[in-house]
Coordinates of C-alpha atoms in Angstrom, one line a residue:
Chain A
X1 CA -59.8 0.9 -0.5
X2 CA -61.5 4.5 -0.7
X3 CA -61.9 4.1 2.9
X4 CA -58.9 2.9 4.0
X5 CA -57.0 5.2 2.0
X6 CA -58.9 8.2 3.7
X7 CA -57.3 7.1 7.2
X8 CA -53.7 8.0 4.9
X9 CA -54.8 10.9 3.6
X10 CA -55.0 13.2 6.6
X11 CA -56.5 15.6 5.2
X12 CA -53.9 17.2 3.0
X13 CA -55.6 16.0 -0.4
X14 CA -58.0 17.6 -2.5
X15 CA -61.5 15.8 -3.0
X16 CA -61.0 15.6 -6.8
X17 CA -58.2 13.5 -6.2
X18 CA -59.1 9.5 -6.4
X19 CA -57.8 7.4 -4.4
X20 CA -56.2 4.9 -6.5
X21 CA -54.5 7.8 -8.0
X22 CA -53.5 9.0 -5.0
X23 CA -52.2 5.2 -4.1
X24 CA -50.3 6.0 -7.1
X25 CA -48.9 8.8 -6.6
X26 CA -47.7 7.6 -3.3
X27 CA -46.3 4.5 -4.7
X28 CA -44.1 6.7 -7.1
X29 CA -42.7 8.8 -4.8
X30 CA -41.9 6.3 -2.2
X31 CA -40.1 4.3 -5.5
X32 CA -38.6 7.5 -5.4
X33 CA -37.3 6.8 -1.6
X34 CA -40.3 9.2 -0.3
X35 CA -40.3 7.8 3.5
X36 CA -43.0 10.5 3.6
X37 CA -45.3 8.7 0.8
X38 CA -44.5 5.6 2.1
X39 CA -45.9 6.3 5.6
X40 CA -48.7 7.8 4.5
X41 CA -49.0 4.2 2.5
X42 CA -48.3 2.8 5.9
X43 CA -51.0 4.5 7.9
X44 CA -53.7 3.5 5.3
X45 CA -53.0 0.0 5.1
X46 CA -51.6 -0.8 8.7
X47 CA -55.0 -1.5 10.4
X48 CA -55.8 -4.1 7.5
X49 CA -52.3 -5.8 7.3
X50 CA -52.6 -5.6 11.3
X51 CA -55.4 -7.5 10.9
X52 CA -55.1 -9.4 8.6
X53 CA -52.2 -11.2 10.6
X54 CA -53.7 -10.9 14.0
X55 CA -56.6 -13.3 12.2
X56 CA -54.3 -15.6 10.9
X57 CA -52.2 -15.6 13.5
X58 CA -54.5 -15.3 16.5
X59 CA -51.5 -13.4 18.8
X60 CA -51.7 -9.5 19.0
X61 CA -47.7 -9.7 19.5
X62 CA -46.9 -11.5 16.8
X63 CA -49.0 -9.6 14.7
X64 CA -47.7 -6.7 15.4
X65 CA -44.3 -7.3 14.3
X66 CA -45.7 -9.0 11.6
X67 CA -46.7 -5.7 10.4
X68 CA -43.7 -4.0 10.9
X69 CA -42.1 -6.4 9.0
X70 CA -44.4 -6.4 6.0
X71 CA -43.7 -2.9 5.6
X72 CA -40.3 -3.0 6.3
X73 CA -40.0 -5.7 3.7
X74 CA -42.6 -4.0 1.3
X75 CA -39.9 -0.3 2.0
X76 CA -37.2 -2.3 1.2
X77 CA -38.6 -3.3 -1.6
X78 CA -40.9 -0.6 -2.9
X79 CA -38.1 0.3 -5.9
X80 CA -38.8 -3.4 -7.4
X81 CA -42.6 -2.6 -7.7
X82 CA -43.3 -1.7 -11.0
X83 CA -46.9 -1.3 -10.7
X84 CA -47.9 -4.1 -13.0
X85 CA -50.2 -5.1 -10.4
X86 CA -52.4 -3.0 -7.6
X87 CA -50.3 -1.8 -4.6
X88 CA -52.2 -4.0 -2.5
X89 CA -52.4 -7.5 -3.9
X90 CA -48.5 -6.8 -3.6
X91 CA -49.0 -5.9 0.0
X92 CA -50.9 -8.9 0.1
X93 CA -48.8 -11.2 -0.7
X94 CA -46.1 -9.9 1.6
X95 CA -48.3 -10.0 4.2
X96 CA -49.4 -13.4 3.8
X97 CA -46.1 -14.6 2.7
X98 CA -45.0 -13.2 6.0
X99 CA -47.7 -14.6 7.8
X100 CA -48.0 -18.4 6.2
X101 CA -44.4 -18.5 7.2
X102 CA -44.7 -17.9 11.0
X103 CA -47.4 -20.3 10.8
X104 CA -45.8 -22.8 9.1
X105 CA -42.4 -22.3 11.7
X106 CA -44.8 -22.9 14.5
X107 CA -44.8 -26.5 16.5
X108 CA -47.7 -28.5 16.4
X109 CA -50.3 -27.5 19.3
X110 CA -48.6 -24.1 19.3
X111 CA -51.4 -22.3 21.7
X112 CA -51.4 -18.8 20.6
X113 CA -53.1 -16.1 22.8
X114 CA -56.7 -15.1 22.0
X115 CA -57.6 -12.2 20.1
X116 CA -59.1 -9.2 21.4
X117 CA -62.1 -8.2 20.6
X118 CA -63.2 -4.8 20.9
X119 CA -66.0 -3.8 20.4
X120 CA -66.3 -0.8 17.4
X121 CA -69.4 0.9 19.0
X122 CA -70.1 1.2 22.2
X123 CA -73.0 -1.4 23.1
X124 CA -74.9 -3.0 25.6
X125 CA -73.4 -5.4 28.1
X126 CA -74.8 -8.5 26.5
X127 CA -74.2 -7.5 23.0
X128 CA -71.0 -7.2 23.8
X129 CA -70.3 -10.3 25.5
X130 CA -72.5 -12.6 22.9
X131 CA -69.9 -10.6 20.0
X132 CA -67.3 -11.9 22.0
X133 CA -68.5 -15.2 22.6
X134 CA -69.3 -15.4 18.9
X135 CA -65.8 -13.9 18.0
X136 CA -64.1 -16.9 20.0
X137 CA -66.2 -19.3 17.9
X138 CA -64.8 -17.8 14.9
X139 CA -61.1 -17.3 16.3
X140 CA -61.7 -21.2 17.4
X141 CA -63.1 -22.4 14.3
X142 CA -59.9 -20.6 12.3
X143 CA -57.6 -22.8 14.4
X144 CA -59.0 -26.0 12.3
X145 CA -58.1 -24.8 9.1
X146 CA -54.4 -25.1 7.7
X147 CA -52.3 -22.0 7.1
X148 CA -53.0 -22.1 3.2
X149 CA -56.7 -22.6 3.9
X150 CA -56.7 -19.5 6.8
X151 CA -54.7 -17.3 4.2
X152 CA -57.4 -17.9 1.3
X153 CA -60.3 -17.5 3.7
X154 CA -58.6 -14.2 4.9
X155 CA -58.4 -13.0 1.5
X156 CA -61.8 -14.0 0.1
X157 CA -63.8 -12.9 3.2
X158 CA -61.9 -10.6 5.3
X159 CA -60.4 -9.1 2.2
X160 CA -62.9 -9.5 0.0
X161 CA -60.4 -10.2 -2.9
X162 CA -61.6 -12.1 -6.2
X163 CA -60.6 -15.4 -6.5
X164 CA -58.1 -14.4 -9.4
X165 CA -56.5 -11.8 -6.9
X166 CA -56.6 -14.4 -4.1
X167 CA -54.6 -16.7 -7.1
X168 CA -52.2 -14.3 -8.0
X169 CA -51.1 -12.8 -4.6
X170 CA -50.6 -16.6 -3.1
X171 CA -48.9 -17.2 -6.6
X172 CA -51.5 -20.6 -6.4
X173 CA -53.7 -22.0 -9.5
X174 CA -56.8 -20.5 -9.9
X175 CA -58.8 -23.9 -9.4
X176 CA -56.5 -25.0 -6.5
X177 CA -57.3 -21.4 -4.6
X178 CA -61.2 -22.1 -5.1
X179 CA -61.0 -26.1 -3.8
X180 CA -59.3 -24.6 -0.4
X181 CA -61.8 -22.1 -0.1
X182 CA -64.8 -24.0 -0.8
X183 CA -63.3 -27.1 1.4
X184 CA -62.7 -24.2 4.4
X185 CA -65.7 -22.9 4.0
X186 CA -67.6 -26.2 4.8
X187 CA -65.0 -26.7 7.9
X188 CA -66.5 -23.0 8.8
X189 CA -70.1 -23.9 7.6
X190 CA -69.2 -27.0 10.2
X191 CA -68.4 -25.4 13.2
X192 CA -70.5 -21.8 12.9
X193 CA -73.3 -23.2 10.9
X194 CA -74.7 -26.2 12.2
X195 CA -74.2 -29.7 10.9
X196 CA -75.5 -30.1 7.5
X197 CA -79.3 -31.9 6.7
Chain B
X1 CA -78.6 -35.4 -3.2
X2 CA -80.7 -34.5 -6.4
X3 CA -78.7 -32.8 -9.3
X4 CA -80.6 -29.5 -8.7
X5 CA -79.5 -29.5 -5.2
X6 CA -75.7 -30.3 -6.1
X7 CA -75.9 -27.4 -9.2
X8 CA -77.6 -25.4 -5.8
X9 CA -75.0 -25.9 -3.2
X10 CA -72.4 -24.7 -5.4
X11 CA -74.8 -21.2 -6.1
X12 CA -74.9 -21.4 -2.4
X13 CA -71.5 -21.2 -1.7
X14 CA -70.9 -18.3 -4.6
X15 CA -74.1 -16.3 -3.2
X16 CA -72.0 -14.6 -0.1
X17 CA -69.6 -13.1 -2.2
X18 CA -71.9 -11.4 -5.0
X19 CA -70.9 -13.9 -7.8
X20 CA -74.4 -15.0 -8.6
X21 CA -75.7 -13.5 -12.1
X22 CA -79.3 -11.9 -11.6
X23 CA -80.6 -15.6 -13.0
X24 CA -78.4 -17.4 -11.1
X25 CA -79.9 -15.9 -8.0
X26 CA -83.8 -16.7 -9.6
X27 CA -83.1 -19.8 -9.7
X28 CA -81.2 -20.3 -6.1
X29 CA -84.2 -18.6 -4.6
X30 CA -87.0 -21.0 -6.4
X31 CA -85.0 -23.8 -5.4
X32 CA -84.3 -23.3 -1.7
X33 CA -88.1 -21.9 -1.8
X34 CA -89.0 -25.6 -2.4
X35 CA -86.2 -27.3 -0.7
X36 CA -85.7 -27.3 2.8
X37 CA -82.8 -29.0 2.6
X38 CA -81.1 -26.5 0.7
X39 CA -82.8 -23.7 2.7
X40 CA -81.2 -25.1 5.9
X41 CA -77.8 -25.0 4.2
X42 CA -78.5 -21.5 2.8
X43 CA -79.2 -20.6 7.1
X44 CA -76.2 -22.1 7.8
X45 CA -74.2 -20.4 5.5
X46 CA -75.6 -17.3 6.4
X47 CA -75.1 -17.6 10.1
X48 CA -71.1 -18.7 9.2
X49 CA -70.8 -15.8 7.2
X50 CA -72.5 -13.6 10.1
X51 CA -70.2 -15.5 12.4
X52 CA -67.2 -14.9 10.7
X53 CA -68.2 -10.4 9.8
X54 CA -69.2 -10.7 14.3
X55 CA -64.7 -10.8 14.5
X56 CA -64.2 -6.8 14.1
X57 CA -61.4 -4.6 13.1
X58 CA -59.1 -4.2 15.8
X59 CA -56.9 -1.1 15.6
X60 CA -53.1 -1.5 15.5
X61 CA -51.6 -1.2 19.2
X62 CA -49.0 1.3 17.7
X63 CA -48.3 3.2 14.1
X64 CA -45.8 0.9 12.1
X65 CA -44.2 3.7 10.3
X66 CA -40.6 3.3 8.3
X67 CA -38.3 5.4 9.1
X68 CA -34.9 6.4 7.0
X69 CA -31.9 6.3 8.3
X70 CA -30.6 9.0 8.1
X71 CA -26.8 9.0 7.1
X72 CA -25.3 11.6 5.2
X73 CA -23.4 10.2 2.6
X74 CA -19.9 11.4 1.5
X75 CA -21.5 11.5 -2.5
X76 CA -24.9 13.2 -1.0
X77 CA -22.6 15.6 0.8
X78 CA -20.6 16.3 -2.5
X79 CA -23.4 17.2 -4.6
X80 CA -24.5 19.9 -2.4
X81 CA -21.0 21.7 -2.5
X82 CA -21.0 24.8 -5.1
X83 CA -19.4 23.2 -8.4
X84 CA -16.3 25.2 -7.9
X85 CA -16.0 23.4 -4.3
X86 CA -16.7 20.1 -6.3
X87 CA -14.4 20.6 -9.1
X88 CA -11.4 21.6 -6.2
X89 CA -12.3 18.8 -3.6
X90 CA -12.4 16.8 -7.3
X91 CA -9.0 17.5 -8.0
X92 CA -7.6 17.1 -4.5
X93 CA -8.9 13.5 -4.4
X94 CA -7.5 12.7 -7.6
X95 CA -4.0 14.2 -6.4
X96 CA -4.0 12.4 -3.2
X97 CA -5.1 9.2 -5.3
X98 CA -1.9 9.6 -7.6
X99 CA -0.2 10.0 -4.4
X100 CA -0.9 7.1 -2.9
X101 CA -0.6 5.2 -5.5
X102 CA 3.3 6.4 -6.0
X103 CA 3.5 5.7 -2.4
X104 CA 1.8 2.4 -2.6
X105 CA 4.0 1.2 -5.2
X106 CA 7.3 2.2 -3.4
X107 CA 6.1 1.1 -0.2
X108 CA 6.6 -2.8 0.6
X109 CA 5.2 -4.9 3.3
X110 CA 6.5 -8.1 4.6
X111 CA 5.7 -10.5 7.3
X112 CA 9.0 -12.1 8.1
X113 CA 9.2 -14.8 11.3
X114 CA 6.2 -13.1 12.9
X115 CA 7.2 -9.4 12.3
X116 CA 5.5 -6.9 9.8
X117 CA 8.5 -5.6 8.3
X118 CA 7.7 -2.1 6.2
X119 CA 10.0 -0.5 3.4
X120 CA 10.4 2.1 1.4
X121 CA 11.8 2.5 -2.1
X122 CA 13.2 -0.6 -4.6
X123 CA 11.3 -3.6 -4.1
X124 CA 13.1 -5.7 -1.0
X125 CA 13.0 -9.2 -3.6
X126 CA 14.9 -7.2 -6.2
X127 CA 17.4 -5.4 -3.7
X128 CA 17.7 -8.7 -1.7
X129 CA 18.6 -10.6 -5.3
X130 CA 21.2 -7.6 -6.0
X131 CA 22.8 -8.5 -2.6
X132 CA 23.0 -12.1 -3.3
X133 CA 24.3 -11.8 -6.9
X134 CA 27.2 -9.6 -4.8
X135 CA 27.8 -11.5 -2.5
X136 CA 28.0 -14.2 -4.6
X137 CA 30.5 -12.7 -7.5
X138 CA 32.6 -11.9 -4.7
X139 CA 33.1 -15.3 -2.8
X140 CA 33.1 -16.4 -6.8
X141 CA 36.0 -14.6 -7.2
X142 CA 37.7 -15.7 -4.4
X143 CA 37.0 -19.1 -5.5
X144 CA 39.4 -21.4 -8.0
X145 CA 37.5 -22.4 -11.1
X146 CA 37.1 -26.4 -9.2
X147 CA 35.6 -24.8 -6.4
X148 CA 33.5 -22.7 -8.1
X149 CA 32.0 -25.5 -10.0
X150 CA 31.8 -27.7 -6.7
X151 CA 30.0 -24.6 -4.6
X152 CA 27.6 -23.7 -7.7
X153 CA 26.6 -27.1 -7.8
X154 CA 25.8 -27.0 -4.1
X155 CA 24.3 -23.9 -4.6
X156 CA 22.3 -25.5 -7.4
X157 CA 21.4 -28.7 -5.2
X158 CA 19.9 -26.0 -2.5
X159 CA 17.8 -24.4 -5.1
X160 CA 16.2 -27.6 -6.1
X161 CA 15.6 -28.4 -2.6
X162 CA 14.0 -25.2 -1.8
X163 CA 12.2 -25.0 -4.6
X164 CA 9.0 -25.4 -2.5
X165 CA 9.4 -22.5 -0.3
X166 CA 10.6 -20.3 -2.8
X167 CA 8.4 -18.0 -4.9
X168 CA 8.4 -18.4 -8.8
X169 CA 10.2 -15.1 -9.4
X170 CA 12.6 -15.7 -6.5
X171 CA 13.8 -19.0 -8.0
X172 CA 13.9 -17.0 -11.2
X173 CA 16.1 -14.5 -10.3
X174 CA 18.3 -17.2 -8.3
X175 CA 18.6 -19.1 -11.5
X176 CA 19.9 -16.0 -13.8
X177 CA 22.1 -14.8 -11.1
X178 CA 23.7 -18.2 -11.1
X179 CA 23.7 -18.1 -14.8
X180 CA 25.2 -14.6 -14.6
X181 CA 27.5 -15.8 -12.2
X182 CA 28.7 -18.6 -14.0
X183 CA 29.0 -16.4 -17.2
X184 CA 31.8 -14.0 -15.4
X185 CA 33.5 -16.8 -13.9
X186 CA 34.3 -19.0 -17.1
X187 CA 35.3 -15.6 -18.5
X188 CA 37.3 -14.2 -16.2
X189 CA 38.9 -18.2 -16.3
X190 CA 39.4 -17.5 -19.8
X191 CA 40.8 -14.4 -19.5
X192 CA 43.6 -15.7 -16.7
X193 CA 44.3 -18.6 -19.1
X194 CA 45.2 -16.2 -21.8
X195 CA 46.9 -14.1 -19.6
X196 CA 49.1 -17.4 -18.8
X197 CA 49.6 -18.6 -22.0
X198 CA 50.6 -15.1 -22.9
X199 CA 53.2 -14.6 -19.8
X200 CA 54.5 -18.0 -20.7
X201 CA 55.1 -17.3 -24.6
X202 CA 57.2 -14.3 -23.5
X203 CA 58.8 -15.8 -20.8
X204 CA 59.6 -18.0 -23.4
X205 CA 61.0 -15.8 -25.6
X206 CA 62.9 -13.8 -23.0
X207 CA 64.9 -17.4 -21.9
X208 CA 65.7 -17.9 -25.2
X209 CA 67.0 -14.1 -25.9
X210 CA 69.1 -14.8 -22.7
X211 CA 70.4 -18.4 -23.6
X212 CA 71.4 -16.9 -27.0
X213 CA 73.0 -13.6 -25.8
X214 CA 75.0 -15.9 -23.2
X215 CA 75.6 -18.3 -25.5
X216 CA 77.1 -15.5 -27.5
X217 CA 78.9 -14.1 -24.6
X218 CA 80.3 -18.0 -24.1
X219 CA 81.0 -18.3 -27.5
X220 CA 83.2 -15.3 -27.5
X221 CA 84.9 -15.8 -24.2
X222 CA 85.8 -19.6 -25.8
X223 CA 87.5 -17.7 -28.8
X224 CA 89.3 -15.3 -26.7
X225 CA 90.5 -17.8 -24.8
X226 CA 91.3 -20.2 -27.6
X227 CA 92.7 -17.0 -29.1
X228 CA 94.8 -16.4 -26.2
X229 CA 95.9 -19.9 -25.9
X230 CA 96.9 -19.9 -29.7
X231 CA 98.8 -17.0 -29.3
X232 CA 100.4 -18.8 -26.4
X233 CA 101.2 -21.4 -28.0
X234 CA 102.5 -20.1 -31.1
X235 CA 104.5 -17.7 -28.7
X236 CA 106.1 -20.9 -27.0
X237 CA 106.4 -22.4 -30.2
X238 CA 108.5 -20.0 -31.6
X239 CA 110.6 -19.9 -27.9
X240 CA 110.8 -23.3 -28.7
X241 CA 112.1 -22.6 -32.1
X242 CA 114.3 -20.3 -30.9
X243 CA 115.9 -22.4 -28.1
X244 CA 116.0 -25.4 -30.7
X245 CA 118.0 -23.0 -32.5
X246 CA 120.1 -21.8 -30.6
X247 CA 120.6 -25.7 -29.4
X248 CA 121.1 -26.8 -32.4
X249 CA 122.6 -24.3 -34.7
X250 CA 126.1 -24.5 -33.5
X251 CA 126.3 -28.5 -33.3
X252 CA 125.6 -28.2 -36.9
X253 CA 128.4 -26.0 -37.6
X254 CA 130.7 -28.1 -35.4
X255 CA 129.8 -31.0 -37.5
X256 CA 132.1 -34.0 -38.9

């Protein structure tokens, strides 16, 4: 979070300042009705709500106004966070409240739109095409899982969340939460691994 | 699958995400050390999990900043008046409040046969019930008692069959002006039946003062008469005496 919180910070804080005091401090004044705070909330967690939904949605658009809406919702609703839990599980769970619905409201064989893949560095030719290649693997491979499952694998691997935050921000039992992420993993271990001995 | 592989798989499975304790992790490595099995599966997880880190951060097309809408509320605009400002704009709002109110509750609104009809002053039910009770008392009291009793009972046999369409306090204030209506005409009934009564006993009385004084008058004229023809009499009895007399007198001194 240090780092994505630096993106926020623009430069106008101190170094002495942490940044989950600075979260903090951000969160209380936008409770406050601090649009200022709140976008500067905004602009350090955009990219990973942005990407957490373009993953589990696998359609720039729609992940785009995912976003907004996540933080339009999480605005909206800023004054009922009472910081019993960490700003971001509750982003979260917006977020992937947001995003399991929209999966759940598409038809079945719904086709969405590949993601892009840009490269972060700029790379050879080849490197960048194998990176793709192996990116459309993974974007393919996602497709097989259910929303729940794409929503836990988000969390544990893209997110790197524990398995209790994983519980609590998809308000799931702790045991059911680790049977869909071991069961996507080996649908993921399937498909990107090789077949097992 | 030998148990030592099974307790394995599941290490494997926890070893991407840093969960292993230091012993844990001994023991996954001299396992998958001996068993290729497992040490394929450890590759394959491996390459998933390399698979899975190859789908990079993409940055956001745009910025999805919120932005307020800005509206200046009327309370936001109050508190930045001076207090004096607040406390006069206070007490302006107040007055116009009491004066809407004494408006509001002179003013009266009706929708009658598709027209908004607007009034000001007494409430249109109450004057409209003083008009009927009016107009009422004075057909009432152009009205014998009979017919009074015959059109109230109409009147009564309306307001039973409109009870429907009228209002609870309309049929209310029908009822007592009825009631009040009916009050004033069995009194003023009463009072024209005294009035009779009393007109006759000294009617009465005045016929029988006049049949007495003329029976007087009669009485009297009889005597004078009788008087008159006594004194006539007794005046032509005594010419008769006389003539007798004067007949007879000398025959009686011519006698044998």
């Amino acid at each position: 979070m240090e780092k994505t919180l630096e993106r926020g910070m623009t430069g106008a804080v101190g170094p002495t300042r942490s940044a989950e005091a600075l979260e903090r401090e951000w969160v209380d004044a936008s409770r406050r009705g601090d649009t200022v705070a709140f976008n500067r909330l905004v602009l350090a967690w955009e990219s990973t709500v942005y990407n957490l939904a373009l993953r589990m949605l696998q359609d720039p658009e729609e992940a785009a106004e995912t976003t907004q809406d996540v933080f339009l919702r999480a605005y909206r609703g800023i004054h009922r966070f009472r910081g019993g839990a960490r700003f971001s599980t509750w982003l979260y769970r917006i977020a992937a409240n947001r995003c399991l619905s929209r999966l759940r409201r598409r038809p079945p064989g719904f086709d969405p739109s590949a993601v892009r893949c840009e490269p972060a560095s700029p790379e050879s030719q080849e490197a960048a095409l194998l990176r793709a290649e192996r990116a459309r693997s993974v974007t393919r491979a996602l497709r097989e899982l259910g929303p729940d499952q794409r929503a836990v694998v988000e969390l544990k691997i893209y997110q790197d969340r524990s398995f209790e935050e994983v519980a609590a921000i998809l308000d799931a039992p702790l045991s059911t939460i680790k049977s869909r992420f071991y069961t996507s993993l080996e649908i993921l271990r399937r498909r990107l691994g090789g077949s097992p001995p | 699958m030998q148990e030592s592989c099974r307790s394995c798989r599941d290490l494997l499975n926890r070893d991407p995400f840093e969960e292993l304790t230091p012993e844990e992790r001994r023991d996954l490595d001299a396992h998958v050390t001996l068993c290729r099995d497992c040490a394929r599966e450890r590759q394959a997880l491996t390459e998933t999990m390399e698979a899975m880190g190859s789908v990079e951060e993409v940055p956001p097309p745009k910025h999805f900043f919120v932005y307020e809408e800005r509206r200046s509320s009327p309370w936001s605009s109050f508190r930045r008046l001076s207090p004096v400002w607040q406390g006069a704009l206070a007490a302006a709002a107040l007055a116009g409040l009491v004066l809407v109110a004494l408006t509001a509750a002179r003013l009266h609104l009706r929708w009658e046969e598709g027209v908004l009809l607007a009034s000001f002053g007494d409430a249109p039910r109450e004057r409209l019930a003083r008009a009927w009770k009016h107009e009422l008392l004075t057909v009432a009291q152009a009205r014998s008692r009979a017919a009074d009793l015959e059109w109230m009972d109409r009147l009564r046999r309306e307001l039973a069959r409109s009870r429907e369409e009228q209002s609870g306090q309309m049929q209310v204030l029908l009822a007592s002006g009825l009631r009040e209506i009916e009050d004033r005409v069995d009194l003023q009934v009463a009072t024209g039946t005294r009035r009779v009564e009393s007109d006759t006993r000294l009617a009465l009385s005045r016929f029988r003062q006049l049949v007495s004084q003329q029976r007087k008058r009669d009485l009297a004229i009889l005597g004078r008469q009788l008087d008159g023809f006594a004194t006539r009499n007794q005046i032509q009895s005594e010419r008769t005496d006389l003539l007798m007399t004067a007949i007879f007198g000398p025959a009686e001194l011519a006698g044998p």
